[in-house]
PDB file of C-alpha atoms in Angstrom:
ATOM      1  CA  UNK A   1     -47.020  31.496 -30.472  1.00 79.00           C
ATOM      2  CA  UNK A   2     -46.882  30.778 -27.092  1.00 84.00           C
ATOM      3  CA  UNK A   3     -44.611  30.697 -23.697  1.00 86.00           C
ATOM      4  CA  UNK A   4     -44.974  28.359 -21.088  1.00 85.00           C
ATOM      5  CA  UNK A   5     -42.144  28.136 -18.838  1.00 84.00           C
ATOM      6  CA  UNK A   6     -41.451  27.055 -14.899  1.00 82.00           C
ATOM      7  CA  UNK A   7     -39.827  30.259 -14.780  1.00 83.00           C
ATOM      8  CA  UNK A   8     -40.832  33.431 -12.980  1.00 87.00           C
ATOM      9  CA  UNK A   9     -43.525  35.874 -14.656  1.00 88.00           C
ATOM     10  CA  UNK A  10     -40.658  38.198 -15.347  1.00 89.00           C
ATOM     11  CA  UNK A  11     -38.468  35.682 -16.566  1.00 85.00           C
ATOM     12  CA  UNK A  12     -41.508  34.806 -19.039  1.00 86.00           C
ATOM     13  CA  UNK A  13     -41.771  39.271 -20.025  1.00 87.00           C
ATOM     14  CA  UNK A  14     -38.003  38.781 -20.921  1.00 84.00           C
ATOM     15  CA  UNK A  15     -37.893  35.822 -23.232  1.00 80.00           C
ATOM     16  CA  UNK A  16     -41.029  37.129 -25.094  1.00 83.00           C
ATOM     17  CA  UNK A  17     -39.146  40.577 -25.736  1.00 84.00           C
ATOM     18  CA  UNK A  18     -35.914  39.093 -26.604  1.00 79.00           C
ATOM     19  CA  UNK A  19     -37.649  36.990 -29.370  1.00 77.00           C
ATOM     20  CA  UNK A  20     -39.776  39.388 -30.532  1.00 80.00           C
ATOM     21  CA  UNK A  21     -36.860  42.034 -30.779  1.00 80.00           C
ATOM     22  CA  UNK A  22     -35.112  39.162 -32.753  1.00 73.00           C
ATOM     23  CA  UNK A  23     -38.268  38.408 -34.713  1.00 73.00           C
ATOM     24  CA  UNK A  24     -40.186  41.717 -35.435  1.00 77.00           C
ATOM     25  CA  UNK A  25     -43.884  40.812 -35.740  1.00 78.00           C
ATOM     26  CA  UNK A  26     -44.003  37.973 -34.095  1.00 77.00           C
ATOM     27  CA  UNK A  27     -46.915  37.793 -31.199  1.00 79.00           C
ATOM     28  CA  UNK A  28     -48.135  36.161 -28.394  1.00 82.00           C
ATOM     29  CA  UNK A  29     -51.503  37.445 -28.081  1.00 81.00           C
ATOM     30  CA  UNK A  30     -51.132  36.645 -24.421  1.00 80.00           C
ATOM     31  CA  UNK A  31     -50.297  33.166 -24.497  1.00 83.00           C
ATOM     32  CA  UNK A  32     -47.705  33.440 -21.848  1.00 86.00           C
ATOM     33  CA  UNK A  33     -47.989  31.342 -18.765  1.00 85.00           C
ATOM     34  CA  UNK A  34     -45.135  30.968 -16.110  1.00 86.00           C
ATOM     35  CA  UNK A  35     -44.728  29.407 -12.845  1.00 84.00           C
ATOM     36  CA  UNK A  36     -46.596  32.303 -11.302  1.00 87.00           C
ATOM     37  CA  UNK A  37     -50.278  31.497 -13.371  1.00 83.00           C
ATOM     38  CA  UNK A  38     -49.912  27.802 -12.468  1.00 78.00           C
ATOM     39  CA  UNK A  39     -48.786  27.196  -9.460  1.00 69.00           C
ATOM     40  CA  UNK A  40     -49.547  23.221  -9.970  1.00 70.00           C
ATOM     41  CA  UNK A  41     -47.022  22.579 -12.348  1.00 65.00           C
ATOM     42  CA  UNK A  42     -44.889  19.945 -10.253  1.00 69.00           C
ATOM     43  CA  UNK A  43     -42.169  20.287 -12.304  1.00 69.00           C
ATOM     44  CA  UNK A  44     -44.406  18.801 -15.155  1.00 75.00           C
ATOM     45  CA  UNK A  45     -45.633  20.661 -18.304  1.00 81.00           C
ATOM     46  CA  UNK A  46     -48.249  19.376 -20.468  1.00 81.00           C
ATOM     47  CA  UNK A  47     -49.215  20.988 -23.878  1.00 84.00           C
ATOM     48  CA  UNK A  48     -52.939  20.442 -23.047  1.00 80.00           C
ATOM     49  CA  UNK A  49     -53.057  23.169 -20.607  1.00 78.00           C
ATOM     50  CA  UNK A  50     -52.084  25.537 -23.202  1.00 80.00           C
ATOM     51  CA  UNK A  51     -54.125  23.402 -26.301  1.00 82.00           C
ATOM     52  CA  UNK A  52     -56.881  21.878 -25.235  1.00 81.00           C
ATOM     53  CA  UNK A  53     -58.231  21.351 -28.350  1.00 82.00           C
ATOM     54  CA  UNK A  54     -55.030  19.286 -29.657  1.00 83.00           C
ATOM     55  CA  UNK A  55     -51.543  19.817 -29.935  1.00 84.00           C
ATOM     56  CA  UNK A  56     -50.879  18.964 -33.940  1.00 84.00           C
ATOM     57  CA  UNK A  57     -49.587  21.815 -34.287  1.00 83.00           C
ATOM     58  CA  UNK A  58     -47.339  22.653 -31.699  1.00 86.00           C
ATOM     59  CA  UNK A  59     -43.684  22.626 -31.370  1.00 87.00           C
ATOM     60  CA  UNK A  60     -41.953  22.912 -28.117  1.00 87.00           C
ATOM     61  CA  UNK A  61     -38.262  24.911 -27.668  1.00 84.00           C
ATOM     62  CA  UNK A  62     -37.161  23.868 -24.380  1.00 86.00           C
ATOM     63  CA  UNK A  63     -33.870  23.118 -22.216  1.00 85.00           C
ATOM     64  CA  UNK A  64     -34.800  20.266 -20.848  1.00 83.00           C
ATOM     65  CA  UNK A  65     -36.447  17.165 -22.301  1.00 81.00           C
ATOM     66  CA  UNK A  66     -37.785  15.528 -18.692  1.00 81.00           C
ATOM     67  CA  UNK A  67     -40.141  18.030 -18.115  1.00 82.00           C
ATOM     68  CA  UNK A  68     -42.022  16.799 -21.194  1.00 82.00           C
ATOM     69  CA  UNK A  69     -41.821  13.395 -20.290  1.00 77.00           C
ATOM     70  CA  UNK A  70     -44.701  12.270 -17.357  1.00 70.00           C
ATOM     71  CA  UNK A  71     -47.875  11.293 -18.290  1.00 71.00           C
ATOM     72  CA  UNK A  72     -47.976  11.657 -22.236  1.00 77.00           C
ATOM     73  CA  UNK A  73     -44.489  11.780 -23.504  1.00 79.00           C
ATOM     74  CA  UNK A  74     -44.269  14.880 -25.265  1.00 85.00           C
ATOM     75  CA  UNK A  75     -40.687  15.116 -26.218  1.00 84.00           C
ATOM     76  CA  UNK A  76     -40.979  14.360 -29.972  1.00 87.00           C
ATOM     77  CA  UNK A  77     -42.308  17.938 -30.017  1.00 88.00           C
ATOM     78  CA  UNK A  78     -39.337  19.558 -28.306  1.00 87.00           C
ATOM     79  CA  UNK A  79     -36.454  21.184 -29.720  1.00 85.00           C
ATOM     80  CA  UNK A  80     -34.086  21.695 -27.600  1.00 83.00           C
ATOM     81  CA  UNK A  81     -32.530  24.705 -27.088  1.00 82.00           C
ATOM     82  CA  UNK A  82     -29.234  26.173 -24.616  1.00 80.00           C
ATOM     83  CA  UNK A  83     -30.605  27.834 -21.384  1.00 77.00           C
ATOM     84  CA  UNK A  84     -31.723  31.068 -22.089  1.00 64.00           C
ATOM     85  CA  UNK A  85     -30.268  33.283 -19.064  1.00 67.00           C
ATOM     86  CA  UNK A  86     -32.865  36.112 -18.383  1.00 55.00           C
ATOM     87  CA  UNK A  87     -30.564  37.852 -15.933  1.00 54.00           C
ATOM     88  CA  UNK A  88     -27.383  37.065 -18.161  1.00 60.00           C
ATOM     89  CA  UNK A  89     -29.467  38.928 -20.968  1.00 51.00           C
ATOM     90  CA  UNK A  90     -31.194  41.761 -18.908  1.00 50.00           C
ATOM     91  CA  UNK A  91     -28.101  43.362 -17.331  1.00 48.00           C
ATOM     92  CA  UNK A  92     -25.359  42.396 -20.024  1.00 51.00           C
ATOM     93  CA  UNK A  93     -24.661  45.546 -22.780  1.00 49.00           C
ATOM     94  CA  UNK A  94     -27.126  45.792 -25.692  1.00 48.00           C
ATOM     95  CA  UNK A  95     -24.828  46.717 -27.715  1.00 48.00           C
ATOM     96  CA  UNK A  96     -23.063  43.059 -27.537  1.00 48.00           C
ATOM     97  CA  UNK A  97     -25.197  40.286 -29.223  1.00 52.00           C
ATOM     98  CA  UNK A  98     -23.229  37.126 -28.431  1.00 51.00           C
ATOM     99  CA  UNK A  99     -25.234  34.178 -27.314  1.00 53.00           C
ATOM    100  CA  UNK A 100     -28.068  35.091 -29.354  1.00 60.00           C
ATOM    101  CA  UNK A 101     -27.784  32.892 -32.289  1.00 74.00           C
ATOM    102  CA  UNK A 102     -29.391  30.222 -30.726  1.00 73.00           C
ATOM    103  CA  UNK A 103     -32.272  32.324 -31.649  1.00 70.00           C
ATOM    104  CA  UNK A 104     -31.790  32.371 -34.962  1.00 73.00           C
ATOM    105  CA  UNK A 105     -31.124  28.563 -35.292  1.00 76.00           C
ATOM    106  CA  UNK A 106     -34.579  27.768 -33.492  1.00 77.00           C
ATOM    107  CA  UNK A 107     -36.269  30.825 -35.751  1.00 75.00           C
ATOM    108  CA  UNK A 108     -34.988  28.562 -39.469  1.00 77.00           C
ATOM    109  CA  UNK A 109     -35.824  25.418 -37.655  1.00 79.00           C
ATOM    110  CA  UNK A 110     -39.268  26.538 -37.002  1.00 78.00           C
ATOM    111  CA  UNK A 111     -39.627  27.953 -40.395  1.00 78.00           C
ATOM    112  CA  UNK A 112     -38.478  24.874 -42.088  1.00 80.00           C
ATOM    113  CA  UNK A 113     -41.380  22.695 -40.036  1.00 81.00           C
ATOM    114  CA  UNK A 114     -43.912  25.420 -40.989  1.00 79.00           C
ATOM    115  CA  UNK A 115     -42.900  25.376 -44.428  1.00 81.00           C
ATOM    116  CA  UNK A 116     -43.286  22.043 -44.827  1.00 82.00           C
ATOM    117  CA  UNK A 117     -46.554  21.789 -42.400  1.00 81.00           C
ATOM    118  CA  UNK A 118     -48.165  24.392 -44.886  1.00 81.00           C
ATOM    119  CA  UNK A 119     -46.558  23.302 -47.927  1.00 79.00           C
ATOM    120  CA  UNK A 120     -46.952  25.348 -50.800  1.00 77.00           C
ATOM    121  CA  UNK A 121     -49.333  22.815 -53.232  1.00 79.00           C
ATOM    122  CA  UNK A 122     -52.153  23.936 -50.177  1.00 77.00           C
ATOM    123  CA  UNK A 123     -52.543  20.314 -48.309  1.00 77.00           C
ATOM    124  CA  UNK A 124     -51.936  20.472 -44.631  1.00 75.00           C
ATOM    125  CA  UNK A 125     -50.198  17.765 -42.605  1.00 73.00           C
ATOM    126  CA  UNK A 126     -52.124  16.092 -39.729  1.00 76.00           C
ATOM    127  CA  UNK A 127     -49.040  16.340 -37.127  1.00 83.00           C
ATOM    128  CA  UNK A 128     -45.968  18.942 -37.056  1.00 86.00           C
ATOM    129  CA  UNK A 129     -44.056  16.371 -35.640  1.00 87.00           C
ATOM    130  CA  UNK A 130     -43.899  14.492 -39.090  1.00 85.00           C
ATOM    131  CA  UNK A 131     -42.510  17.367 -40.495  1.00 83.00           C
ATOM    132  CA  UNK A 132     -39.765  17.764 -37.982  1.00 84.00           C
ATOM    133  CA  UNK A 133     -39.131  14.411 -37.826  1.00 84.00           C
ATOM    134  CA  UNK A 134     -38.082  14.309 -41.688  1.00 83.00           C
ATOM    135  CA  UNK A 135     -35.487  16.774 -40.847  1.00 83.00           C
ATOM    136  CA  UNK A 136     -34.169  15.713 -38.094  1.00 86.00           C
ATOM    137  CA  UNK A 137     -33.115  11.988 -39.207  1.00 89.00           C
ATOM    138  CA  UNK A 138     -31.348  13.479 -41.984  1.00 88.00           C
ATOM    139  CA  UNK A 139     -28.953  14.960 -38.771  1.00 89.00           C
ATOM    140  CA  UNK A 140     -27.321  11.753 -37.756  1.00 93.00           C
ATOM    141  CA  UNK A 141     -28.578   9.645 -41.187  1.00 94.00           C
ATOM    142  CA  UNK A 142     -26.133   6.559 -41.606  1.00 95.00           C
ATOM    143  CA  UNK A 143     -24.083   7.017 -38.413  1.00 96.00           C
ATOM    144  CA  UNK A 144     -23.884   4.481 -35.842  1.00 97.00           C
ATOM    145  CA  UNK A 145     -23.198   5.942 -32.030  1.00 95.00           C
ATOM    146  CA  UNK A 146     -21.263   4.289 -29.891  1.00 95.00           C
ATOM    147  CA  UNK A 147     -21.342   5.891 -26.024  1.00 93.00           C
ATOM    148  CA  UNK A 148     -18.369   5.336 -24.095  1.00 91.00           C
ATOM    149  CA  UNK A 149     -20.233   6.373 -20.984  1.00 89.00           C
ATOM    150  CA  UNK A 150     -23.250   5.405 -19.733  1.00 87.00           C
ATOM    151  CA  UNK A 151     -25.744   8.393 -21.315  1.00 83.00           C
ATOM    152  CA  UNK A 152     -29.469   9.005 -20.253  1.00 78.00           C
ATOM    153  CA  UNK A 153     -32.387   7.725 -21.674  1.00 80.00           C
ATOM    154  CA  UNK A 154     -33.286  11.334 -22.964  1.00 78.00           C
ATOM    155  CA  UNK A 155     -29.854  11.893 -24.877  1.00 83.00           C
ATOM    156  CA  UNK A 156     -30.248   8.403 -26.137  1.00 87.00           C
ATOM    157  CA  UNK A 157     -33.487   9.384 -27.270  1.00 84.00           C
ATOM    158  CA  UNK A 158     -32.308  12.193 -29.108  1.00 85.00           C
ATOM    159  CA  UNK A 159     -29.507  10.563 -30.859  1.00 90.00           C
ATOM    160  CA  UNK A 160     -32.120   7.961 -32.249  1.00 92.00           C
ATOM    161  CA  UNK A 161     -34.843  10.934 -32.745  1.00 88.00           C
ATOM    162  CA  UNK A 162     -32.007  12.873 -35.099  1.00 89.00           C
ATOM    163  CA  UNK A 163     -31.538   9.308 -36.739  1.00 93.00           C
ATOM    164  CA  UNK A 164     -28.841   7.874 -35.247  1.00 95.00           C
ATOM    165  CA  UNK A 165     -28.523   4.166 -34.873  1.00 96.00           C
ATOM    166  CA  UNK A 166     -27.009   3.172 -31.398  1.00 96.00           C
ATOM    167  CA  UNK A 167     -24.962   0.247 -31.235  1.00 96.00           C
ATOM    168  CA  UNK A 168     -23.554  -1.349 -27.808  1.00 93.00           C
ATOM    169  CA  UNK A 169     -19.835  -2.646 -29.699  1.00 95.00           C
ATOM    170  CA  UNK A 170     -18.182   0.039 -30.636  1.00 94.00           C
ATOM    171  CA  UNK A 171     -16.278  -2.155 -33.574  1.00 95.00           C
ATOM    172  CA  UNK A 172     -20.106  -1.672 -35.011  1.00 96.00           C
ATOM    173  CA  UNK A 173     -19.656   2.091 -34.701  1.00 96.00           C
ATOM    174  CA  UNK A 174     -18.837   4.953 -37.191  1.00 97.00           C
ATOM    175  CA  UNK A 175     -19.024   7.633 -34.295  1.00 95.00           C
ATOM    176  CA  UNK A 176     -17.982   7.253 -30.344  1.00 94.00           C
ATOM    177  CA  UNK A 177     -19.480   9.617 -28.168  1.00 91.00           C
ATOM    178  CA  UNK A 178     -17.511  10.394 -24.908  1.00 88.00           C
ATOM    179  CA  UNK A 179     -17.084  13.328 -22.319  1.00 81.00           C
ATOM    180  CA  UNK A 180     -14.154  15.233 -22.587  1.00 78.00           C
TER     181      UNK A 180
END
């Protein structure tokens, strides 16, 4: 595993404890690289700083889509994931453990692509993305979207990415998607 976030060096420390206190085991082997190791970033992140060699097998959790977007669009590899609040989580009582089933959701999701990356009859995939992309169109499988607002091209993106079909009439649609 790795972390790569625009976030501080310390923000980086406290999202690799809180997911290895929520995952026991799991290690980074010091793949960690904030905002303070690359100070080129630009607001850009590119998985070939962190895998050279190829990204098949990487999977992104991330907030925000757009950052994955410039040059090589990344953002079939991203899950997306609520804002994790390092300060929110640092200061707040241990004892309470609200907010943190995001963590949880993103740990089955992750073991559902590995599973079927490594399935059990031995053959490997050639992409991780595959994988995730046969679960994810099962989200949103037969429904049409209508948006009653105009929506950005990354949550249209999405929609179609979880296999939704967007349609611009909304007599065509079996869901309408509006802000409250």
């Amino acid at each position: 595993l790795a972390i790569y976030t625009h976030g501080s060096r310390a923000y980086a420390a406290g999202v690799a404890k809180a997911l290895t206190e929520a995952a026991p085991g799991t290690s980074f082997g010091g793949r960690v690289v904030s905002r303070d190791d690359c100070p080129d970033l630009r607001g850009e992140k590119s998985l070939a700083r962190l895998f050279p060699g190829g990204a098949a097998r990487a999977l992104i959790l991330d907030d925000r889509l757009d950052v994955w977007t410039r040059g090589v669009d990344q953002t079939a590899r991203v899950l997306v994931v609520q804002p994790y609040k390092f300060f929110e989580h640092h200061f707040r009582d241990p004892s309470r453990r609200d907010g943190d089933a995001q963590l949880s959701h993103s740990a089955r999701a992750l073991c559902a692509a590995h599973a079927a990356f490594y399935p059990s009859n031995g053959s490997v995939e050639d992409d991780v993305v595959a994988c995730l992309d046969r679960s994810r169109t099962k989200v949103f499988a037969g429904c049409s979207l209508f948006f009653a607002e105009e929506v950005d091209i990354y949550a249209a993106r999405c929609a179609e990415r979880y296999g939704a079909r967007l349609v611009e009439d909304p007599a065509g649609a079996t869901h309408v998607v509006s802000r409250p």
